[in-house]
Short mmCIF file of C-alpha atoms and ligand atoms in Angstrom, two decimals:
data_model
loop_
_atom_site.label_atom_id
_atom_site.label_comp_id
_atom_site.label_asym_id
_atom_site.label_seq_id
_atom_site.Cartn_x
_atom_site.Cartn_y
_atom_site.Cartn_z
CA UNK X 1 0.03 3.89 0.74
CA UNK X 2 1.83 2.88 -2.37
CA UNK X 3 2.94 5.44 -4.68
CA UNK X 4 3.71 5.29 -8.60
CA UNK X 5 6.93 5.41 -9.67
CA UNK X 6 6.34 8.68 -11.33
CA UNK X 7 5.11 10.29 -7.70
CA UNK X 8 8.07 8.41 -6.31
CA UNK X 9 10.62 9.76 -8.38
CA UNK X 10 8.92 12.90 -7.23
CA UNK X 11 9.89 12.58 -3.69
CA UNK X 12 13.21 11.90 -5.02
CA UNK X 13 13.70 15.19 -7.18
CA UNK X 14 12.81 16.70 -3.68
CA UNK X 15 15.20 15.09 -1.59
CA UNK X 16 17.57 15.59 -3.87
CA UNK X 17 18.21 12.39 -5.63
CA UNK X 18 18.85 12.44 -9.63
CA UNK X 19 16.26 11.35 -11.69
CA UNK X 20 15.28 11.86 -15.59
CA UNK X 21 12.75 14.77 -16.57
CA UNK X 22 9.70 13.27 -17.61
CA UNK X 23 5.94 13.84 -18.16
CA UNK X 24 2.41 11.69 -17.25
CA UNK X 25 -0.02 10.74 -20.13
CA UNK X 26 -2.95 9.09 -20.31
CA UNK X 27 -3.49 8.41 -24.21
CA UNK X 28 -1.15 8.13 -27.08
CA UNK X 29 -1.70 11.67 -27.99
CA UNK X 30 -0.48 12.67 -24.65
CA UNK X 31 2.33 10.35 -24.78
CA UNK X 32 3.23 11.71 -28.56
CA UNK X 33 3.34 15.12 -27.09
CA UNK X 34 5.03 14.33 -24.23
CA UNK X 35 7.99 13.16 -26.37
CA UNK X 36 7.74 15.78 -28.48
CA UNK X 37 8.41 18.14 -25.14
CA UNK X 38 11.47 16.16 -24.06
CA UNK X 39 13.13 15.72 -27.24
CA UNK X 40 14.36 13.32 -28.29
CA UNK X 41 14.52 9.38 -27.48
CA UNK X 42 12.37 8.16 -24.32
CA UNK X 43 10.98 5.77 -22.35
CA UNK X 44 7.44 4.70 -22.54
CA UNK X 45 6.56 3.24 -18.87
CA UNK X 46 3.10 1.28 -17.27
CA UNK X 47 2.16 3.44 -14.13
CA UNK X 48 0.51 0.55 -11.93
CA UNK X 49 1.23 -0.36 -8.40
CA UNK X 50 2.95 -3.03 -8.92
CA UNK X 51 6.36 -4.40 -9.90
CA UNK X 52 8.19 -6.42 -12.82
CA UNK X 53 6.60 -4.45 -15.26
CA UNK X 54 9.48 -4.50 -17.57
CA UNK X 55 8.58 -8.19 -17.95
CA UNK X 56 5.56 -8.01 -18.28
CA UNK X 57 5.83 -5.47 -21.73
CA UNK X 58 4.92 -2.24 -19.77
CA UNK X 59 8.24 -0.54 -20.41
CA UNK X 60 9.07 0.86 -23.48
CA UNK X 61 11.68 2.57 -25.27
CA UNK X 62 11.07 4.93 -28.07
CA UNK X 63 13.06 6.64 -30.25
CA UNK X 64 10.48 9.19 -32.09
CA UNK X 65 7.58 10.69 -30.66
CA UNK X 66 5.36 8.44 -33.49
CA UNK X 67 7.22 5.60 -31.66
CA UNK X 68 6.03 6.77 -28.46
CA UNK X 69 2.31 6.98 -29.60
CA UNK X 70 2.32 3.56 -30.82
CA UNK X 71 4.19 2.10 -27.89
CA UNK X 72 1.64 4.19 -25.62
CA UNK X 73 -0.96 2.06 -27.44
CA UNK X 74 -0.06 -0.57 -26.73
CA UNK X 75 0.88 -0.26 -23.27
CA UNK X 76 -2.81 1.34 -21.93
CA UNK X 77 -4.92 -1.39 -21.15
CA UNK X 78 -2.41 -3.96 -20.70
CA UNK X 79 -2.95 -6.11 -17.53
CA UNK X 80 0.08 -6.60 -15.45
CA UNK X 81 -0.70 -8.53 -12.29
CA UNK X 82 -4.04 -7.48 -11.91
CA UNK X 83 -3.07 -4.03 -12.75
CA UNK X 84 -4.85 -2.30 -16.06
CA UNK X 85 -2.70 0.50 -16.82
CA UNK X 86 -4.24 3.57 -17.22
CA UNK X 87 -1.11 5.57 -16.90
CA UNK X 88 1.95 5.90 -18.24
CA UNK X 89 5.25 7.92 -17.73
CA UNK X 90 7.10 9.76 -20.63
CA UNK X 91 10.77 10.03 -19.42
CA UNK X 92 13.80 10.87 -21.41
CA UNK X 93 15.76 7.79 -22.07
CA UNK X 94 19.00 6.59 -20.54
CA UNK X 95 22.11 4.85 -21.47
CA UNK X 96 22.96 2.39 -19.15
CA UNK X 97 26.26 1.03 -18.16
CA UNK X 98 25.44 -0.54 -14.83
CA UNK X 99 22.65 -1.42 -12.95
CA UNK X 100 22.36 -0.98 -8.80
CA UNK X 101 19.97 -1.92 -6.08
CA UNK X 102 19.38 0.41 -3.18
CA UNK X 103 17.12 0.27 -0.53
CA UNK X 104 15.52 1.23 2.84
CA UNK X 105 12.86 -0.78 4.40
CA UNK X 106 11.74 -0.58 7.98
CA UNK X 107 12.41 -3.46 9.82
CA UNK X 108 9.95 -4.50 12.35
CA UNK X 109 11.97 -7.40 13.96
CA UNK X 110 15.24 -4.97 14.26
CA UNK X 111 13.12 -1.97 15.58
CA UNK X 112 15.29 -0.10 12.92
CA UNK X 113 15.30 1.21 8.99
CA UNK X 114 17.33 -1.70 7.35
CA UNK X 115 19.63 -0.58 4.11
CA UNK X 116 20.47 -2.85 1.68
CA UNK X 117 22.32 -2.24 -1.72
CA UNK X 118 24.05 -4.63 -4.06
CA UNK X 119 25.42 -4.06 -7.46
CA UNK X 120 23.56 -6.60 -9.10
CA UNK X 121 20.01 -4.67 -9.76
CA UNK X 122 17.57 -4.45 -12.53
CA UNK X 123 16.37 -7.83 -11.73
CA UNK X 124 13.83 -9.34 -8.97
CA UNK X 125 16.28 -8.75 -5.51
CA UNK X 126 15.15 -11.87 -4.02
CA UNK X 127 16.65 -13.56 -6.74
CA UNK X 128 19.70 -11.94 -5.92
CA UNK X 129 19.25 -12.87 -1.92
CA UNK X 130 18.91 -16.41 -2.58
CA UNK X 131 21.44 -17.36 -5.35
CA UNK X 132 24.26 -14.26 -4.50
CA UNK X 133 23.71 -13.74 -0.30
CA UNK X 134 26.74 -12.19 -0.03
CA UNK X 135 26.19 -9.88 -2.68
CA UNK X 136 23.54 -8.12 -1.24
CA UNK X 137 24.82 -6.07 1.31
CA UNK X 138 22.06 -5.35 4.76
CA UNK X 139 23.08 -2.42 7.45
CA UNK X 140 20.86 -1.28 10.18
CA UNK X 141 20.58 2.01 10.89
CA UNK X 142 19.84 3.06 14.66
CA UNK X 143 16.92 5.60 14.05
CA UNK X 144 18.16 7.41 16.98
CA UNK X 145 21.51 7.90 15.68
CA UNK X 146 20.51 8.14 12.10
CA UNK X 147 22.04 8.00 9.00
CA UNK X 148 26.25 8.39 9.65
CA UNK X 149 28.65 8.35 6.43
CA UNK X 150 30.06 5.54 7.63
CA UNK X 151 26.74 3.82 6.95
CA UNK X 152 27.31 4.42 3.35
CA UNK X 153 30.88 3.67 3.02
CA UNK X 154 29.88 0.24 4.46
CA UNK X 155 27.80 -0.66 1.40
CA UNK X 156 29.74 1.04 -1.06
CA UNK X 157 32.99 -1.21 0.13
CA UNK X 158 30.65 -3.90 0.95
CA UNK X 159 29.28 -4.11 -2.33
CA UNK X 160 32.88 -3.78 -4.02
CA UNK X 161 32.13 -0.05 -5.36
CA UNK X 162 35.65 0.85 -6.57
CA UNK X 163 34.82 3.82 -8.46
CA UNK X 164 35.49 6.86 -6.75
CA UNK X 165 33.32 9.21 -8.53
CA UNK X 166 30.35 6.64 -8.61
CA UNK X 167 31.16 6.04 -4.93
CA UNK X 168 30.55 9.87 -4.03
CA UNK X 169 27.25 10.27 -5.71
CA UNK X 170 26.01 6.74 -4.36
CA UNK X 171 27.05 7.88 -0.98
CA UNK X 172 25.32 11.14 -1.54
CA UNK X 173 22.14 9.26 -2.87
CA UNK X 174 22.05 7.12 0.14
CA UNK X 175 22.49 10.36 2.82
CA UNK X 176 19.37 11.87 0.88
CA UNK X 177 17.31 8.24 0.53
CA UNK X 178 17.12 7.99 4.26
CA UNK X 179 16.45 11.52 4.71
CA UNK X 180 13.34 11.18 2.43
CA UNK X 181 12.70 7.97 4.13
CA UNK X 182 12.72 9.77 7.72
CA UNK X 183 10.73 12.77 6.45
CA UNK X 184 7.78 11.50 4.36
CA UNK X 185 7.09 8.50 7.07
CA UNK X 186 7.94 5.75 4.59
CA UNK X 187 7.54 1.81 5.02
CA UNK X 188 9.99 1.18 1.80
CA UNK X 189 12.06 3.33 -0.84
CA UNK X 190 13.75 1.76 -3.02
CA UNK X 191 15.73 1.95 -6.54
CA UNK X 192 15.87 -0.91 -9.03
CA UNK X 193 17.83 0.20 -10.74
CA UNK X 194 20.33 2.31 -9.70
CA UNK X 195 22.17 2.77 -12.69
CA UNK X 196 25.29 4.39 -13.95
CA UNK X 197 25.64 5.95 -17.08
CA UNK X 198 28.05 5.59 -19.72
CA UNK X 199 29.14 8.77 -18.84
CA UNK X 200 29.38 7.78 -15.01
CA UNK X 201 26.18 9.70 -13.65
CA UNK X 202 24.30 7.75 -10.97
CA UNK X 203 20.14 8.26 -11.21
CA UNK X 204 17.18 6.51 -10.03
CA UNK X 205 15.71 4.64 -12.50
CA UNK X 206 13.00 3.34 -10.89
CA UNK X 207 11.13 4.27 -7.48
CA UNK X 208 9.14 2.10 -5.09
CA UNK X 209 7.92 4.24 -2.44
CA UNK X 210 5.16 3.15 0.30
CA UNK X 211 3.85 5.61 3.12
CA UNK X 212 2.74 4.97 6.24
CA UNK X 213 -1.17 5.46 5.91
CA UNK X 214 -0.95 6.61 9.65
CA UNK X 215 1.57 9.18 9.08
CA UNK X 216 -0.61 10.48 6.08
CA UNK X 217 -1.94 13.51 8.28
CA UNK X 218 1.53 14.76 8.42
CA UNK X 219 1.96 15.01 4.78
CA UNK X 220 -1.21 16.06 2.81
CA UNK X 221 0.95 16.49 -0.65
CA UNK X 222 1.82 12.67 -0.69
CA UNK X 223 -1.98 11.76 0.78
CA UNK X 224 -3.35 13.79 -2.42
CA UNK X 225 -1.13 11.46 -4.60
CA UNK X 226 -3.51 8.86 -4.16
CA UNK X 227 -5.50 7.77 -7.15
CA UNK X 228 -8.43 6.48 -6.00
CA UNK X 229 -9.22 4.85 -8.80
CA UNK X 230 -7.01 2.30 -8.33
CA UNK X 231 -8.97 0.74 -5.20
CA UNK X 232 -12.17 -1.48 -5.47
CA UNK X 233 -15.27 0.46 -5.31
CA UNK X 234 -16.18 -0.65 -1.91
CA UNK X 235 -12.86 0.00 -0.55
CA UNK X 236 -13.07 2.93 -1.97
CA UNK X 237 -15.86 3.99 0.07
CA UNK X 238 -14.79 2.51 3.02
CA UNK X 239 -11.89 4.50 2.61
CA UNK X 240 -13.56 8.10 1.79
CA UNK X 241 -15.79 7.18 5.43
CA UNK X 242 -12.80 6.25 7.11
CA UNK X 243 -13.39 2.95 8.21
CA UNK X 244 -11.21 0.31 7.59
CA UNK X 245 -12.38 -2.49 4.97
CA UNK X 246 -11.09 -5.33 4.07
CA UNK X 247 -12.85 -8.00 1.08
CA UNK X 248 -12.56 -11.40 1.54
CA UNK X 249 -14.67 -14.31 -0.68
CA UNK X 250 -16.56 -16.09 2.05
CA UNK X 251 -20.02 -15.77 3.37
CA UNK X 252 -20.03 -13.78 6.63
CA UNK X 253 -19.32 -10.44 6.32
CA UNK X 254 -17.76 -9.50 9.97
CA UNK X 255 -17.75 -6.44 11.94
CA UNK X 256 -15.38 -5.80 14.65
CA UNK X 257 -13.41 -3.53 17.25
CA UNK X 258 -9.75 -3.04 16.78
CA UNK X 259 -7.64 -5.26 14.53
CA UNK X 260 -6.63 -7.95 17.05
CA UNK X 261 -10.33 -8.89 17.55
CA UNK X 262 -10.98 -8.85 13.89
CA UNK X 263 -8.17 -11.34 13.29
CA UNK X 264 -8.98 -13.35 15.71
CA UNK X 265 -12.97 -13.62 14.63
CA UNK X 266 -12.09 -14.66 11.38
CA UNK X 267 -9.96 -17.57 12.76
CA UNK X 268 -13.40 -18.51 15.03
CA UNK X 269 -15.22 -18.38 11.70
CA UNK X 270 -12.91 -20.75 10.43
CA UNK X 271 -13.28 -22.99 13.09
CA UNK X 272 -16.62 -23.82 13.10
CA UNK X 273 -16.47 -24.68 9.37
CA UNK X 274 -17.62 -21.19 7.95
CA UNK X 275 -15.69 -18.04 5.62
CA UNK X 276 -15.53 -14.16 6.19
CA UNK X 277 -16.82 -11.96 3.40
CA UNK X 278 -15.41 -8.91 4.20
CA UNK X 279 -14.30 -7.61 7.36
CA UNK X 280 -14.26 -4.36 8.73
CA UNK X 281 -12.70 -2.71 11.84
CA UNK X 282 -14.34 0.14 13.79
CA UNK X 283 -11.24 0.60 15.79
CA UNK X 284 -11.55 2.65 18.91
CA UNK X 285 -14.33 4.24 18.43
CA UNK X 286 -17.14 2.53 17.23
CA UNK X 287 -19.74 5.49 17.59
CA UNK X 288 -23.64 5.35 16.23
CA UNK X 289 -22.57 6.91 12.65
CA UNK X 290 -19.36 4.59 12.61
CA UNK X 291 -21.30 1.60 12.70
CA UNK X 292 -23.75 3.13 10.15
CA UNK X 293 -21.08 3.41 7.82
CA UNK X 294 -19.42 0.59 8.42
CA UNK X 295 -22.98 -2.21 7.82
CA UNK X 296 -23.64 0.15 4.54
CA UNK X 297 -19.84 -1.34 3.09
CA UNK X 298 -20.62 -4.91 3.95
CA UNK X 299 -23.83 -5.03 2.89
CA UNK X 300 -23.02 -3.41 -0.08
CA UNK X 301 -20.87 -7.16 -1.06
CA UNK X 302 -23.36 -9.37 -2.61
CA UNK X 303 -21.79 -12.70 -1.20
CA UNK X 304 -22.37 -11.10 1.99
CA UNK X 305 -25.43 -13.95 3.55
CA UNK X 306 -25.10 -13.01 7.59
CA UNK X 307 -23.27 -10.63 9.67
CA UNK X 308 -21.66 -11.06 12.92
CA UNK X 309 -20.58 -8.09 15.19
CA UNK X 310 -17.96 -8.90 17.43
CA UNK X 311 -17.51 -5.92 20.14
CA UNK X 312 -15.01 -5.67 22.99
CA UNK X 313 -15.67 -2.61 24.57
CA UNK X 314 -12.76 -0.87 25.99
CA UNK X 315 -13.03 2.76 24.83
CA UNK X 316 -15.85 1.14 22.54
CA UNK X 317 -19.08 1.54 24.32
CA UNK X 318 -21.02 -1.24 23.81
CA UNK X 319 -24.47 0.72 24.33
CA UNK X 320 -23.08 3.51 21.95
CA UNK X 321 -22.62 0.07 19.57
CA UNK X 322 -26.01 -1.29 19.93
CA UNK X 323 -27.64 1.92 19.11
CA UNK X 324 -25.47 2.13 15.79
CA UNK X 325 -26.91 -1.11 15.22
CA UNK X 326 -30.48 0.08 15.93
CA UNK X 327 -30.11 3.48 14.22
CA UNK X 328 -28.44 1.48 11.14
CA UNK X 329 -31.77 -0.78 10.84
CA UNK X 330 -33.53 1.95 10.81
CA UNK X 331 -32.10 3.72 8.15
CA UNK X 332 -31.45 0.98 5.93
CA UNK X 333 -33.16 -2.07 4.96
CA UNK X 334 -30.96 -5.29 6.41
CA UNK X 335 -32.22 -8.52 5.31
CA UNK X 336 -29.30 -10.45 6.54
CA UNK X 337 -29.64 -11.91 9.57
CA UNK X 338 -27.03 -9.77 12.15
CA UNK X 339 -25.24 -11.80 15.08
CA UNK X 340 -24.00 -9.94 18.21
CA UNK X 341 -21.71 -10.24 21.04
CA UNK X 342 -20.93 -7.64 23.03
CA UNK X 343 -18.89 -8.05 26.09
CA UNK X 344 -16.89 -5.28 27.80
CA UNK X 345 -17.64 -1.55 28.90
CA UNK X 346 -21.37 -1.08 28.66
CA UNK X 347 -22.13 -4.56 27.50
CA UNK X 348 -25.19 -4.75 29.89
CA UNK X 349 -26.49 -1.68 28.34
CA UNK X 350 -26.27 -2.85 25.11
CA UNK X 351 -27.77 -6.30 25.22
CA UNK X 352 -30.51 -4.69 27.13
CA UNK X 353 -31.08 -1.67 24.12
CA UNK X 354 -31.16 -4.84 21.64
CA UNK X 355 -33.35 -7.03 23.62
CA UNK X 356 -35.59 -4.30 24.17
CA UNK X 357 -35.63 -3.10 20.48
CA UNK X 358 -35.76 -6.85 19.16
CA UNK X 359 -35.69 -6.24 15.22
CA UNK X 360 -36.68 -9.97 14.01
CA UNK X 361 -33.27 -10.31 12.01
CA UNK X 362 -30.98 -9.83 15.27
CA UNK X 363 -29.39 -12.53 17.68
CA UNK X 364 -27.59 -12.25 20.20
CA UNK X 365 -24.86 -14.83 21.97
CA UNK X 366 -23.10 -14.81 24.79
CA UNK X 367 -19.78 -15.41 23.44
CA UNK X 368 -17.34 -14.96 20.38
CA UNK X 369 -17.52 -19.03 19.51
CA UNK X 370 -21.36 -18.80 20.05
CA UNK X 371 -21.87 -15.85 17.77
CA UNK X 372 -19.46 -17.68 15.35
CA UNK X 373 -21.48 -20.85 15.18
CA UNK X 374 -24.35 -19.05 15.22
CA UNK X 375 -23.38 -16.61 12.06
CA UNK X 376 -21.92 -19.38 10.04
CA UNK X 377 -25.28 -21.34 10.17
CA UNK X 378 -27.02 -18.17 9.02
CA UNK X 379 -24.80 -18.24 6.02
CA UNK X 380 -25.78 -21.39 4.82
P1 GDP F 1 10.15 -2.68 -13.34
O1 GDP F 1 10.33 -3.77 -14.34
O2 GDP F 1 8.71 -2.53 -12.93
O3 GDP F 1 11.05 -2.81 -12.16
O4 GDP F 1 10.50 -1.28 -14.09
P2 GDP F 1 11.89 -0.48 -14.22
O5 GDP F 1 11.57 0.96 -14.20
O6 GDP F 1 12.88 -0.93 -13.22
O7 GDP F 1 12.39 -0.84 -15.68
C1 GDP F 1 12.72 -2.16 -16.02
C2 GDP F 1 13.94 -2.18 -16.89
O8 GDP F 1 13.72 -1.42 -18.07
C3 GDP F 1 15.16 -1.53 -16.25
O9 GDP F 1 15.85 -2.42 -15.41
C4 GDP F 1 15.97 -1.15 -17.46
O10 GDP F 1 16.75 -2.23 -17.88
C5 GDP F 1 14.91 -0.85 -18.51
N1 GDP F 1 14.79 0.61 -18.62
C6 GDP F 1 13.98 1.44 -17.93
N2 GDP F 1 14.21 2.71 -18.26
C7 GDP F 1 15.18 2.71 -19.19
C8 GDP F 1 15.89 3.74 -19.93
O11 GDP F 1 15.69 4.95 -19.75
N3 GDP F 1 16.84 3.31 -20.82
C9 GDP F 1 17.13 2.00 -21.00
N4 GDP F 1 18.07 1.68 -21.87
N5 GDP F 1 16.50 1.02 -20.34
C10 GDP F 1 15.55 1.37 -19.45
MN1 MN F 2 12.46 -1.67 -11.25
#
C-alpha cells in the first residue's frame, strides 16, 4: 500500500524524523485557510500516488494565503501520470541550501533492507545511478543485526558528508528511517529530498512510503490511511471482499487458485492466441462465498466475453469450488460461457457436482491448455 506524502511524512513525525508543519485541503478555500494557519509563505503540493510531481506543475510555492488559493486552483484537477489530484498539502515553506537522497528499500535478491543515500537529490535517482554510480552510495543492512551506527557513518563518508553538524542529524535521520522501516512493515521509505537549510537543519522534504499489504493487520492506523478513492471501482470492490483483482484489457476474464497458477494461466491464454480480462486469485481458500464474490468482479468488466476457472486444489477443495460455481449461477445471471478445470484434492467430486448440475453455459476440460483453448474460442 502506497501512502501520500502527507501520511508519509506522518510516519516520519512519529519516528522522529524532522519534517515541516503542514495541513490537507481539498479546495482553494481550504488551502487559503490553511496558509492563513501556518503563517506565512508555503508550499502548495499535488497529493497523488505518484512521483515527479514537481515537474509535472503539482508543487507550488506561495507566498500569501491569496497566492495559495490561486495556486490550489490550479493544482486540483490537474492530471499527473494518470493521477487527478484531488488533494493537496499546505506546508510551510523551506529555504533550501542542499538537496539529499535517502533511502531504504527491501531487497529481495539480498534477503536484506538495502540503504542508499547520495548527495545529489531532488532529481529522478536513477538518473543519478546511471550517469554518477559512484555517487550513490548502497549498504545492506543484515535484518538480524539491524541498523549499527556504523551503517550510517558509511554513507555519510561515502557520500563525502563533511559537515559535522549535518552529519549528526543525517545519522540520526537514518537510525530513525530504518526504525520506521522495521516497525510499520514497509517495502520502501524514502526522502527526495533531503535537504539542508540555510541555516543547516536537515528535514524530509518529501516522503515515499509503501506498506506491505500483508503486514496491514499489524497496523490498522496506516491500513485506515487508505483512500479508497484512488482505486478503480472494481478493484475497489474486489478489495472491500477481499479477493484479489487484477484488470487487464483482453477478453477472458480468468479465475484462479494462488498466484503461481494465475500467472501461469495467463501465459496459456497467450499461447493459444487469446488475452486475459481481468484476473483474480482465490488464494487458499477458495470457499462457496469466495467464488461468489470473486465471478460478481469479473463479470462486472464489460470486455469480459468467457471465463475460465483454473483450480489446483491443495487446501482448495475442488468440490467446495464447484459448488461456488453452482451457488454463483444461481444467484446471478452468467451469460458468459464459464470453462473449468479442476484437478487436485476433490477434483472427482467436483467434476461430478458440475456434470450432474450441467448449467448449459459450463464446460469442462481435462487440462489447463484444454480449458485455455477452449476459453479463448469462447471469446471470439
Ligand atoms: P516530487 O517532484 O513529486 O518528488 O515532489 P517533491 O516534494 O520532492 O518536490 C519537488 C521539488 O520542489 C523539490 O525537490 C524542491 O526543489 C521543491 N520544493 C518542495 N518543497 C519546497 C519548499 O518548501 N521550498 C522550496 N524552496 N522548494 C520546495
Ligand atoms: Mn520528491
Amino acid at each position: 500500500m502506497d501512502l501520500y506524502e502527507y501520511q508519509g511524512k506522518e510516519l516520519f513525525r512519529r519516528a522522529g524524523i524532522p519534517v515541516s508543519e503542514g495541513r490537507p485541503a481539498e479546495t482553494p478555500e481550504e488551502a487559503r485557510a490553511a496558509a492563513e494557519e501556518l503563517g506565512g509563505p508555503v508550499v502548495v503540493k499535488a497529493q497523488v500516488l505518484t512521483g515527479g510531481r514537481g515537474k509535472a506543475g503539482g508543487i507550488k510555492l506561495a507566498a500569501t494565503p491569496d497566492e495559495a488559493e490561486a495556486r490550489a486552483g490550479e493544482i486540483l484537477g490537474l492530471d499527473i501520470s494518470g493521477h487527478i489530484v484531488r488533494k493537496l498539502w499546505i506546508e510551510k515553506a523551506s529555504d533550501i541550501a542542499k538537496e539529499y537522497y535517502l533511502s531504504i528499500t527491501f531487497d529481495r535478491g539480498a534477503k536484506k533492507p538495502l540503504l542508499m543515500f547520495t548527495t545529489r537529490g531532488g532529481v529522478d535517482i536513477e538518473e543519478v545511478a546511471a550517469s554518477s554510480p559512484d555517487a550513490l552510495v548502497r549498504l545492506h543492512v543484515d535484518p538480524f543485526e539491524g541498523i549499527q551506527p556504523w551503517h550510517a557513518r558509511a554513507l555519510i563518508y561515502g557520500a563525502g558528508v563533511d559537515d559535522p553538524a549535518e552529519q549528526k542529524q543525517i545519522a540520526a535521520i537514518v537510525e530513525k528511517l530504518y526504525a520506521a522501516f522495521v516497525d510499520f512493515d514497509a517495502m520502501l521509505c524514502e526522502i527526495n529530498p533531503l535537504i539542508v537549510t540555510p541555516d543547516g537543519e536537515v528535514k524530509a522534504l518529501d516522503s515515499k512510503f509503501t506498506v506491505d499489504d500483508n503486514a496491514l493487520f499489524r497496523h490498522p492506523d496506516v491500513a485506515e490511511m487508505r483512500d479508497l478513492e484512488a482505486y478503480p471501482p472494481e478493484e475497489r470492490a474486489a478489495r472491500e471482499k477481499g479477493v484479489t483483482y487484477v484488470k487487464l484489457d483482453g477478453e477472458v476474464g480468468i479465475l484462479g487458485n494462488g498466484a503461481g497458477l494465475v500467472m501461469s494461466t495467463l501465459d496459456v491464454i497467450a499461447l493459444v492466441g487469446g488475452r486475459p480480462a481481468n484476473f483474480c486469485d482465490l488464494g487458499g481458500g477458495g470457499d462457496a462465498q469466495g467464488v461468489v464474490d470473486a465471478l460478481e468482479i469479473i463479470t462486472g468488466d464489460p470486455q469480459v466475453k468467457s471465463i475460465l476457472f483454473n483450480i489446483f486444489g491443495g487446501i482448495t477443495r475442488g468440490d467446495e469450488v464447484a459448488r461456488g460455481i453452482l451457488q454463483a449461477l444461481d444467484q446471478m445471471t452468467i451469460s458468459h460461457p464459464i470453462v473449468v478445470r479442476l484437478d487436485g484434492t476433490n477434483a472427482e467430486e467436483g467434476r461430478k457436482l458440475l456434470a450432474d448440475a450441467a448449467p448449459p453455459n459450463l464446460y469442462t476440460e481435462p487440462t489447463m491448455l484444454d480449458a485455455a483453448r477452449r476459453a479463448v474460442e469462447l471469446s471470439k
